[in-house]
Amino acid sequence: MERLSFYLFIIQNVIYINKEMIILGIETSCDETGIALYDGDANKIISEKLYSQAAKHAEFGGVVPELASRDHVKKLLPLISETLREASLDARNIDGIAYTAGPGLRGPLLTGASLANSLAFGWGLPCVGVHHMEAHLLINLLENPAPSFPFLTLLISGGHCLIIEAETLGKYKVLGQSRDDAVGEAFDKTAKLLKLGYPGGPAIEKIALRGDPKAFDLPRPMTKEKHLDFSFSGLKTAVFYLIKKQKNISETFISDLAASFQEAVAETLLIKSKRALEQSKKDQLVIGGGVASNQYIRTRLIEGLEGVEIFFPPIERCTDNGAMVAVAGYYRINQSHSEDIIIRPKWDLSEL
Ligand code: KG4
Ligand code: ZN
């Protein structure tokens, strides 16, 4: 009998160790519907689907929250079914559901949160709402080699520009942030001034390839000051006045201005990151968020930060996606799952 219990104990533990922990991630904080299945123990995305509404919002020059929510409602279930089908899995194989609880647009967040909680209730699974910016950071843990805590983080997205000291999982100290426009927002607004369409970041990057980054002497905002905060609205205003006084808006003028704007952003990020690395005595910089997909900015940071180990997600995982939510959910689900539908449109990372 004793021997039987001993064998049962061994079998149970071997099964436990080998048990996969599969998380379904759901991202709906803005205009991307992102779904992914993440095998946490293998640290691998099994399958993922992404639907971007960008073309729908382009005619309005920015995201219309009401339209975004309605589109998420239409796309969520078909995308989840496709993601499961592609992985040859079904609800019984999932161990938990993660959704973006904030920060983000209220309606779109609520759409994802409601569906995630309904599925979790129906399937008898734990459900967790994750922080969108923590997810942009934790997606880097998929990489090989992956960063190891503690490290410095630069998060550059459409809604945020943050320099963070990440001590350990969930312990984040905000060292600097934008006092006005986020860096992606500055790209979008500048692209609008240059009539390049929405989303502005990729459009500026594309046309800047043909431009001269030294053509216009744009400001490097707040780089003379010791603190680590940013301000990007003045940069956009400087572009506005250059356009206003220009008589001939030629293609060369636009590409030179786009390239000079991109260089001003890149140099500002570089100066602040260098200062933050020195002040915090860190030698790893982990970067995330939509603007991190900009190849020019990536190269400027790599070249300018010699001796620093820099981590970027692959380009396609810099902008919003379901994989980042599934990864964050894996690390969060045991600590903080809840049966309430929680959204936090405004949510400071240091409050985690
Ligand atoms: O992380 P993200 O997908 O959404 C938010 O969390 O906000 O970032 C979207 C932002 C947009 O402002 C977009 O213009 C910018 O990232 N972005 C870029 C590039 N691709 C996206 N900015 C500069 N260069 C790019 N290639
Ligand atoms: Zn984002």
CSV table of C-alpha atoms and ligand atoms in Angstrom, one decimal, residues 27 29-30 32 103 132-133 136 156-160 288-290 318-321 324, ligand 2:
chain,number,residue,atom,x,y,z
A,27,GLU,CA,-5.8,42.4,-26.9
A,29,SER,CA,-7.0,48.2,-26.0
A,30,CYS,CA,-7.1,50.3,-29.2
A,32,GLU,CA,-5.9,46.0,-33.1
A,103,PRO,CA,-4.5,51.5,-20.1
A,132,HIS,CA,-0.9,46.8,-21.6
A,133,MET,CA,2.5,48.4,-21.0
A,136,HIS,CA,4.8,45.4,-24.2
A,156,ILE,CA,7.5,53.9,-26.7
A,157,SER,CA,4.0,53.6,-28.0
A,158,GLY,CA,1.0,55.6,-29.2
A,159,GLY,CA,-0.2,56.4,-25.7
A,160,HIS,CA,3.1,56.4,-23.7
A,288,GLY,CA,8.9,47.8,-26.4
A,289,GLY,CA,5.9,49.5,-27.9
A,290,GLY,CA,4.8,50.4,-31.5
A,318,CYS,CA,6.3,45.8,-31.3
A,319,THR,CA,2.8,47.1,-32.2
A,320,ASP,CA,-0.2,45.7,-30.3
A,321,ASN,CA,-0.7,42.0,-30.5
A,324,MET,CA,2.2,40.1,-25.5
B,2,ZN,ZN,0.5,49.2,-27.3
